[in-house]
Amino acid sequence: MNFYHPFEAADGDKLREECGVFGAIGAPDASTVTALGLHALQHRGQEAAGITSFDGQEFYSRRGTGHVAENFSSQEALAELPGIMAAGHVRYSTTGGSGLRNVQPLYADLAAGGFAVAHNGNISNAQTLRDELVRKGAIFQSTSDTEVIIHLVATSRYPTTIDRLIDALRLVEGAYSLIVMTPEGMIVCRDPLGIRPLVMGRLGDATVFASETVAFDVVGADFVRQVDPGEIVQVDFDGKIVSTHPFGTRQARPCIFEHVYFSRPDSIFDGRSVYEARKAIGRELAIEAPVKADLVVAVPDSGVPAAIGYAQESGVPFELGIIRSHYVGRTFIQPGDGARHSSVKRKHNANRGLVEGKRIVLIDDSIVRGTTSMKIVEMMRDAGATEVHFRVASPPTAHSCFYGVDTPERSKLLAARMDLEPMREFIKADSLAFVSIDGLYRAVGETARNPLRPQFCDACFSGDYPTSLTDLAAREPQDAQLPFPVNKVA
């Protein structure tokens, strides 16, 4: 996304996926299909959206800040994007990146013709590559790490676009799922570890790609398969599909937080229902951290499936003890702590008649800074709850993400600063427990986490980063050996 590290601008209390991508080739109304697909992926990025199309002769682009519906709901807007091929992108902005120049897809006229790219992920050596390209005379128009890929393709000496792209990606480290459009057709690729998701589907004679399967449900496409880690798929205008694996074979490390929070619950990720995985996490929580209580209450909306699983396993009834207003902006968009705390009250309200006099188990997907958790516990006590026990459907988030997830800097992560008991005291709960990392792995279909060859990227929990972090090592050489040291608060 942006070559600046995403945590530099984060001031919120939820981890957030930084973008989603959708592409269609062979569809008569490709831009309309893409707009519908992006709408289904709106949860992956709510600050800007863009679509680029190709009609066989020219590329057309429309980009804007705000939601998909604000930019692509009218026939007039979609008429500006003709053609049977289109790709789109939804994103969050970060430091140095809120302007239109960073809204994707990014487009450039290269020697071989037009080149448009939509990128989900984060390149962890983007600054190093950028510095080298600038020294050689490259002129950047954005602060996006995605533009680094364009420059690498442009300066490659290979004769064909596909070989230039492969040459460029061999220099890149980190996470990427890319949808690329050229005058010859569409190229999609996923990083060799498959950290960020990408799936392929069919819509009549058209081939479609998306970050999540739910986008196919919305546009009426059939899910075909996921794009494999390290795979490059080429689709031409006759519908011919060519698949290659130019980067060799490595054990996949898809992001496990897709199961916990990022993906919509009605998506299928890595072959497993996200909704069922979240319920299974709740069941693991109930087994690992039982408590005597009267009600299980979810922090809406992301805590709901895990709360249902906890209730089913524990036998404690699930109730809507917190009611969410769907007409309030997300808390992390607010500029400061005071505004964020006020926003918690406007966004969530305790169901007083239900929780008063009750012992409550609160279920949420994660604790990041802890400020929102503290306010929700306080809200339940103000509504008359006699006990508030907090259960978290992920292990403690103690490390920053460098692969396309916007996280606060590590010093602001509650679990990086505190052990369990100080965390409980901070949020003012009667008890606090997180699902174990092995419990999380069991919930997503594994017997346990393999510490020698982890099956997922879980670096935000474990500090076990699956790739080199070249830019971080250059900026903070004392932290080049990972995982980072943790300063505990007694």
XYZ file of C-alpha atoms in Angstrom:
490
model
C 0.000 0.000 0.000
C 2.073 2.966 1.206
C 5.832 2.659 1.410
C 5.569 4.364 4.787
C 5.028 1.684 7.393
C 1.306 1.504 8.182
C 1.601 1.777 11.934
C 2.965 5.317 11.719
C -0.478 6.834 11.273
C -2.572 4.392 13.250
C -4.436 5.894 16.172
C -7.176 3.337 16.515
C -8.017 0.402 18.677
C -8.705 -2.208 15.992
C -6.391 -3.867 13.544
C -7.529 -3.066 10.054
C -6.898 -4.711 6.719
C -5.580 -2.077 4.354
C -7.271 -2.978 1.099
C -9.240 -5.292 -1.110
C -9.019 -5.991 -4.841
C -11.399 -7.201 -7.532
C -10.905 -7.828 -11.259
C -12.982 -9.032 -14.202
C -12.015 -9.910 -17.779
C -14.399 -11.030 -20.517
C -17.458 -9.349 -18.972
C -19.468 -6.965 -21.180
C -20.062 -4.713 -18.155
C -16.729 -5.295 -16.433
C -16.718 -2.002 -14.522
C -20.225 -2.606 -13.143
C -19.260 -6.103 -12.004
C -16.102 -4.689 -10.436
C -18.032 -1.977 -8.590
C -20.397 -4.597 -7.145
C -17.460 -6.761 -6.150
C -15.736 -3.853 -4.437
C -18.923 -3.069 -2.550
C -18.778 -6.569 -1.050
C -15.172 -5.893 -0.035
C -15.897 -2.489 1.504
C -14.967 -3.761 4.976
C -11.363 -4.153 3.774
C -10.961 -0.440 3.065
C -13.346 2.437 3.606
C -11.439 5.609 2.816
C -10.953 5.417 -0.956
C -11.912 3.389 -3.998
C -10.834 3.215 -7.624
C -11.572 1.331 -10.845
C -9.581 1.161 -14.079
C -11.040 -0.377 -17.259
C -9.799 -1.244 -20.745
C -11.904 -1.294 -23.928
C -9.338 -2.848 -26.255
C -7.817 0.494 -27.171
C -7.696 2.783 -24.166
C -7.463 2.588 -20.382
C -9.948 4.591 -18.305
C -9.710 5.364 -14.590
C -11.978 6.810 -11.947
C -10.818 7.169 -8.356
C -12.177 8.926 -5.296
C -12.118 9.154 -1.543
C -14.953 7.643 0.422
C -17.001 4.491 -0.033
C -17.611 2.577 -3.236
C -21.242 3.734 -3.356
C -20.145 7.368 -3.184
C -18.007 6.972 -6.294
C -19.538 4.232 -8.449
C -23.291 4.084 -7.827
C -24.423 6.119 -10.854
C -24.709 5.023 -14.476
C -22.814 8.165 -15.431
C -19.804 7.158 -13.341
C -19.728 3.629 -14.729
C -20.166 4.908 -18.283
C -16.772 6.562 -17.888
C -15.270 3.064 -17.531
C -16.102 1.120 -20.726
C -14.658 -2.211 -21.744
C -14.684 -5.927 -21.023
C -11.801 -5.754 -18.545
C -11.676 -3.841 -15.272
C -9.912 -3.940 -11.909
C -10.743 -2.138 -8.702
C -9.390 -1.431 -5.264
C -10.641 -0.282 -1.859
C -8.150 1.041 0.650
C -7.350 2.780 3.876
C -4.925 5.665 3.816
C -1.902 5.963 6.088
C 0.809 8.542 6.729
C 1.612 10.490 3.578
C -1.055 8.638 1.672
C -4.541 10.114 1.960
C -4.478 11.980 -1.374
C -5.901 10.814 -4.689
C -2.417 10.182 -6.060
C -2.249 7.058 -3.880
C -5.714 5.711 -4.700
C -5.414 2.539 -6.766
C -5.346 1.022 -9.301
C -2.142 2.841 -10.212
C -1.595 3.321 -13.951
C 1.460 3.994 -16.121
C 2.254 4.058 -19.827
C 5.179 1.698 -20.282
C 7.145 0.871 -23.414
C 4.909 -2.145 -24.041
C 1.695 -0.174 -23.440
C -0.602 0.640 -20.574
C -0.018 -1.031 -17.210
C -2.502 -0.819 -14.318
C -2.061 -2.536 -10.972
C -4.189 -3.048 -7.854
C -2.297 -4.350 -4.830
C -3.340 -5.887 -1.529
C -0.443 -6.265 0.877
C 2.702 -4.473 1.905
C 6.236 -4.658 0.481
C 8.685 -4.767 3.361
C 11.694 -3.648 1.294
C 9.848 -0.923 -0.644
C 11.867 1.956 0.771
C 15.157 0.244 -0.038
C 14.033 -0.459 -3.601
C 12.636 3.051 -3.978
C 15.888 4.667 -2.868
C 17.815 2.615 -5.414
C 15.353 3.465 -8.204
C 15.496 7.185 -7.378
C 19.286 7.106 -7.503
C 18.964 5.681 -11.025
C 16.680 8.522 -12.072
C 13.163 7.219 -11.363
C 10.552 9.881 -10.616
C 7.752 8.765 -8.270
C 4.270 10.247 -8.414
C 2.948 8.679 -5.196
C 4.072 7.451 -1.791
C 2.688 3.984 -2.491
C 4.880 0.905 -2.348
C 2.837 -0.360 -5.306
C 4.512 2.215 -7.543
C 7.830 0.508 -6.799
C 6.524 -2.536 -8.683
C 5.641 -0.381 -11.694
C 9.141 1.113 -11.807
C 10.758 -2.308 -11.469
C 8.679 -3.581 -14.385
C 9.505 -0.499 -16.449
C 13.263 -0.875 -15.935
C 13.450 -4.646 -16.407
C 15.380 -5.721 -19.502
C 13.229 -8.765 -20.256
C 11.311 -8.583 -23.571
C 7.743 -9.492 -22.502
C 5.481 -7.910 -19.905
C 5.005 -11.165 -18.009
C 8.751 -11.752 -17.800
C 9.286 -8.155 -16.696
C 6.713 -8.614 -13.951
C 8.318 -11.853 -12.762
C 11.720 -10.145 -12.828
C 10.334 -7.294 -10.719
C 8.671 -9.558 -8.177
C 11.891 -11.515 -7.629
C 13.270 -8.325 -6.058
C 10.270 -7.794 -3.794
C 9.845 -9.098 -0.243
C 6.717 -9.034 1.867
C 3.094 -9.659 0.980
C 1.205 -9.022 -2.224
C -1.851 -10.079 -4.117
C -1.828 -8.223 -7.422
C -4.307 -7.693 -10.228
C -2.520 -6.291 -13.275
C -4.075 -5.128 -16.541
C -2.169 -4.806 -19.825
C -3.298 -4.494 -23.461
C -2.891 -8.298 -23.721
C -5.187 -9.142 -20.799
C -5.150 -9.625 -17.052
C -2.340 -10.989 -14.877
C -2.859 -11.854 -11.220
C -0.276 -13.087 -8.762
C 0.120 -13.903 -5.103
C 3.297 -13.768 -3.059
C 5.172 -17.069 -2.566
C 3.922 -17.422 1.027
C 0.312 -16.542 0.189
C 0.130 -14.092 3.074
C -2.666 -12.031 1.530
C -5.692 -13.802 0.018
C -6.758 -14.004 -3.639
C -9.418 -16.191 -5.258
C -10.596 -16.915 -8.806
C -14.137 -17.380 -10.103
C -16.310 -17.577 -13.224
C -19.183 -15.309 -14.228
C -20.600 -16.724 -17.443
C -17.730 -16.449 -19.931
C -15.857 -13.968 -17.754
C -13.035 -14.731 -15.328
C -13.103 -12.824 -12.050
C -10.658 -12.425 -9.178
C -11.187 -11.066 -5.669
C -9.705 -10.809 -2.201
C -12.633 -12.818 -0.776
C -15.220 -15.298 -2.009
C -18.071 -13.130 -0.690
C -17.481 -10.796 -3.651
C -18.372 -13.680 -5.990
C -21.602 -14.281 -4.088
C -22.598 -10.644 -4.549
C -21.880 -10.498 -8.312
C -23.323 -13.961 -8.985
C -20.042 -15.636 -9.893
C -19.024 -19.209 -9.120
C -15.977 -19.794 -6.975
C -13.362 -21.831 -8.879
C -10.347 -21.957 -6.563
C -7.894 -19.833 -4.661
C -4.866 -18.490 -6.481
C -1.994 -20.537 -5.097
C 0.866 -18.945 -3.189
C 3.542 -17.939 -5.691
C 1.228 -18.537 -8.659
C 0.867 -16.197 -11.621
C -2.352 -16.532 -13.657
C -2.657 -14.938 -17.106
C -6.049 -14.522 -18.778
C -6.325 -13.180 -22.342
C -9.362 -11.707 -24.078
C -10.280 -15.080 -25.590
C -10.602 -16.520 -22.088
C -7.429 -18.592 -22.284
C -5.900 -19.134 -18.842
C -2.207 -19.875 -18.312
C -0.848 -20.645 -14.851
C 2.821 -20.618 -13.847
C 4.757 -20.932 -10.604
C 7.994 -19.044 -11.311
C 9.130 -18.638 -7.700
C 9.476 -22.284 -6.734
C 7.553 -24.016 -3.987
C 7.538 -22.872 -0.377
C 5.299 -23.712 2.546
C 2.370 -21.299 2.551
C 1.894 -18.881 5.450
C -1.524 -17.237 4.904
C -2.507 -14.566 7.432
C -4.364 -16.227 10.292
C -6.039 -12.936 11.212
C -8.237 -13.343 8.143
C -10.009 -16.026 10.167
C -10.109 -13.912 13.307
C -11.300 -10.563 11.988
C -10.455 -9.331 8.485
C -12.572 -11.520 6.208
C -16.335 -11.246 6.192
C -17.860 -14.173 8.088
C -19.699 -15.319 4.957
C -16.405 -15.805 3.075
C -14.390 -18.976 2.609
C -10.721 -18.481 3.441
C -8.060 -21.107 2.824
C -10.793 -23.698 2.255
C -12.614 -23.050 5.518
C -15.771 -21.115 6.385
C -14.744 -17.969 8.239
C -17.964 -18.051 10.264
C -17.408 -21.654 11.358
C -13.771 -20.898 12.218
C -14.830 -18.005 14.436
C -17.414 -20.134 16.209
C -14.727 -22.780 16.731
C -12.446 -20.139 18.272
C -15.249 -19.340 20.708
C -15.587 -23.004 21.604
C -11.842 -23.215 22.259
C -12.116 -20.151 24.494
C -14.896 -21.761 26.496
C -12.793 -24.892 26.996
C -9.620 -23.014 27.891
C -11.116 -20.188 29.959
C -14.469 -21.139 31.485
C -16.158 -18.861 34.013
C -19.395 -18.926 35.982
C -21.691 -16.388 34.366
C -25.283 -15.651 33.461
C -24.877 -14.330 29.913
C -22.460 -14.408 27.017
C -22.375 -11.030 25.259
C -20.540 -10.222 22.031
C -18.825 -6.944 21.292
C -20.561 -6.353 17.934
C -20.147 -7.121 15.197
C -16.840 -8.940 14.983
C -17.221 -10.771 18.302
C -20.591 -12.333 17.477
C -19.584 -15.698 15.902
C -17.010 -16.408 18.626
C -19.576 -15.501 21.291
C -22.061 -17.945 19.773
C -19.409 -20.669 19.856
C -18.519 -19.830 23.474
C -22.166 -19.977 24.497
C -22.779 -23.284 22.719
C -19.756 -24.918 24.341
C -20.262 -23.479 27.832
C -24.040 -23.718 28.045
C -24.233 -20.061 29.129
C -26.952 -18.268 27.119
C -25.945 -15.887 24.336
C -27.793 -12.570 24.393
C -27.540 -9.199 22.678
C -26.233 -7.352 25.689
C -24.686 -4.637 23.524
C -26.568 -2.933 20.724
C -24.544 -1.359 17.942
C -25.514 1.711 15.963
C -24.612 1.150 12.303
C -24.672 4.864 11.546
C -21.547 5.929 13.400
C -18.087 6.058 11.814
C -15.559 3.486 12.942
C -13.803 4.424 16.177
C -10.290 4.342 14.708
C -11.088 7.153 12.251
C -11.395 9.604 15.140
C -8.322 11.807 15.675
C -7.633 11.339 19.370
C -8.381 9.428 22.550
C -11.143 11.780 23.717
C -12.990 11.623 20.432
C -12.467 7.868 20.235
C -13.933 7.313 23.708
C -16.939 9.444 22.822
C -17.348 7.423 19.666
C -17.435 4.162 21.643
C -20.471 5.441 23.524
C -22.188 6.502 20.301
C -21.380 3.243 18.541
C -22.168 0.718 21.301
C -24.839 0.879 23.973
C -25.466 -1.587 26.789
C -28.838 -3.327 26.817
C -29.501 -2.306 30.418
C -32.685 -4.279 30.929
C -30.833 -7.467 29.997
C -27.450 -7.054 31.711
C -28.466 -5.378 34.964
C -27.711 -7.659 37.889
C -26.034 -10.259 35.663
C -22.559 -11.807 35.480
C -21.401 -11.159 31.929
C -18.844 -12.850 29.661
C -17.782 -10.304 27.041
C -16.333 -11.735 23.812
C -14.269 -9.633 21.413
C -11.972 -10.570 18.533
C -8.832 -8.805 19.818
C -7.344 -6.228 22.155
C -5.002 -3.745 20.493
C -4.449 -0.633 22.621
C -7.059 -1.649 25.166
C -8.831 1.701 25.324
C -12.003 0.467 23.627
C -12.080 -2.689 25.774
C -11.782 -0.584 28.913
C -14.679 1.649 27.866
C -16.911 -1.306 27.008
C -16.232 -2.940 30.389
C -17.045 0.389 32.057
C -20.242 0.669 30.010
C -21.397 -2.772 31.161
C -20.729 -1.908 34.801
C -22.615 1.383 34.411
C -25.544 -0.653 33.067
C -25.592 -2.712 36.261
C -23.559 -5.833 35.404
C -22.311 -7.378 38.655
C -19.289 -9.071 37.048
C -17.620 -8.534 33.671
C -15.319 -11.288 32.397
C -13.457 -10.479 29.174
C -12.597 -13.240 26.706
C -10.606 -12.585 23.526
C -10.928 -14.684 20.369
C -7.238 -14.332 19.447
C -3.926 -14.564 21.303
C -2.414 -11.318 22.660
C -1.455 -8.945 19.826
C 2.102 -8.093 20.879
C 3.836 -7.366 17.566
C 3.294 -5.014 14.626
C 2.342 -6.277 11.178
C 4.471 -5.436 8.136
C 2.341 -7.240 5.540
C -0.577 -4.940 4.803
C -2.356 -4.605 8.141
C -2.524 -1.220 9.814
C -1.350 -1.676 13.406
C -0.164 0.812 16.019
C 3.550 0.989 16.696
C 4.601 -1.780 19.017
C 5.063 0.448 22.060
C 1.325 1.199 21.911
C 0.165 -2.409 21.770
C -1.165 -3.306 25.199
C 0.137 -6.888 25.061
C 3.636 -5.666 24.195
C 3.720 -3.545 27.349
C 1.897 -5.685 29.875
C 1.466 -9.208 31.144
C -2.015 -10.664 31.573
C -2.812 -9.374 35.074
C -1.794 -5.754 34.373
C -3.875 -5.938 31.194
C -6.870 -7.106 33.206
C -6.380 -4.243 35.633
C -6.057 -1.764 32.765
C -9.386 -2.719 31.161
C -10.951 -3.116 34.654
C -12.432 -6.569 34.012
C -13.043 -9.180 36.729
C -11.067 -11.674 34.652
C -9.303 -11.685 31.295
C -8.274 -14.553 29.037
C -7.124 -14.952 25.443
C -7.429 -18.064 23.314
C -4.066 -19.844 23.164
C -2.212 -19.883 19.883
C -2.616 -23.675 19.726
C -6.332 -23.216 20.416
C -6.531 -20.772 17.540
C -4.790 -23.251 15.245
C -7.164 -26.026 16.333
C -10.109 -23.774 15.513
C -8.902 -23.337 11.928
C -8.395 -27.054 11.368
C -4.863 -27.786 12.579
C -3.954 -30.040 15.493
C -1.606 -27.373 16.873
C 0.870 -24.747 15.734
C 4.071 -26.218 14.365
C 6.749 -23.987 15.915
C 9.382 -25.093 13.409
C 7.167 -24.644 10.326
C 4.136 -22.536 11.273
C 1.161 -23.163 9.022
C 0.027 -19.503 9.038
C 1.532 -16.075 9.358
C 0.884 -15.280 13.002
C 3.654 -12.721 13.512
C 1.313 -10.249 15.250
C 0.966 -12.845 18.021
C 4.279 -14.696 17.950
C 6.796 -12.233 16.513
C 7.769 -14.976 14.047
C 7.956 -12.979 10.815
C 8.010 -15.201 7.716
C 10.090 -12.844 5.537
C 13.032 -10.518 5.925
C 12.159 -6.973 6.994
C 14.797 -5.059 5.082
C 13.386 -1.559 5.544
C 12.901 -2.029 9.278
C 16.418 -3.370 9.717
C 17.801 -0.369 7.822
C 15.757 2.073 9.903
C 16.171 0.345 13.261
C 19.293 -1.854 13.046
C 19.137 -2.652 16.752
C 15.863 -4.475 16.056
C 17.085 -6.378 13.015
C 17.019 -9.634 14.963
C 13.390 -10.611 15.375
C 11.264 -11.142 17.348
C 11.704 -7.791 19.078
C 12.476 -7.583 22.805
C 9.408 -7.028 24.973
C 9.378 -4.587 27.879
C 6.947 -5.933 30.458
C 5.093 -3.765 32.913
C 5.052 -5.215 36.400
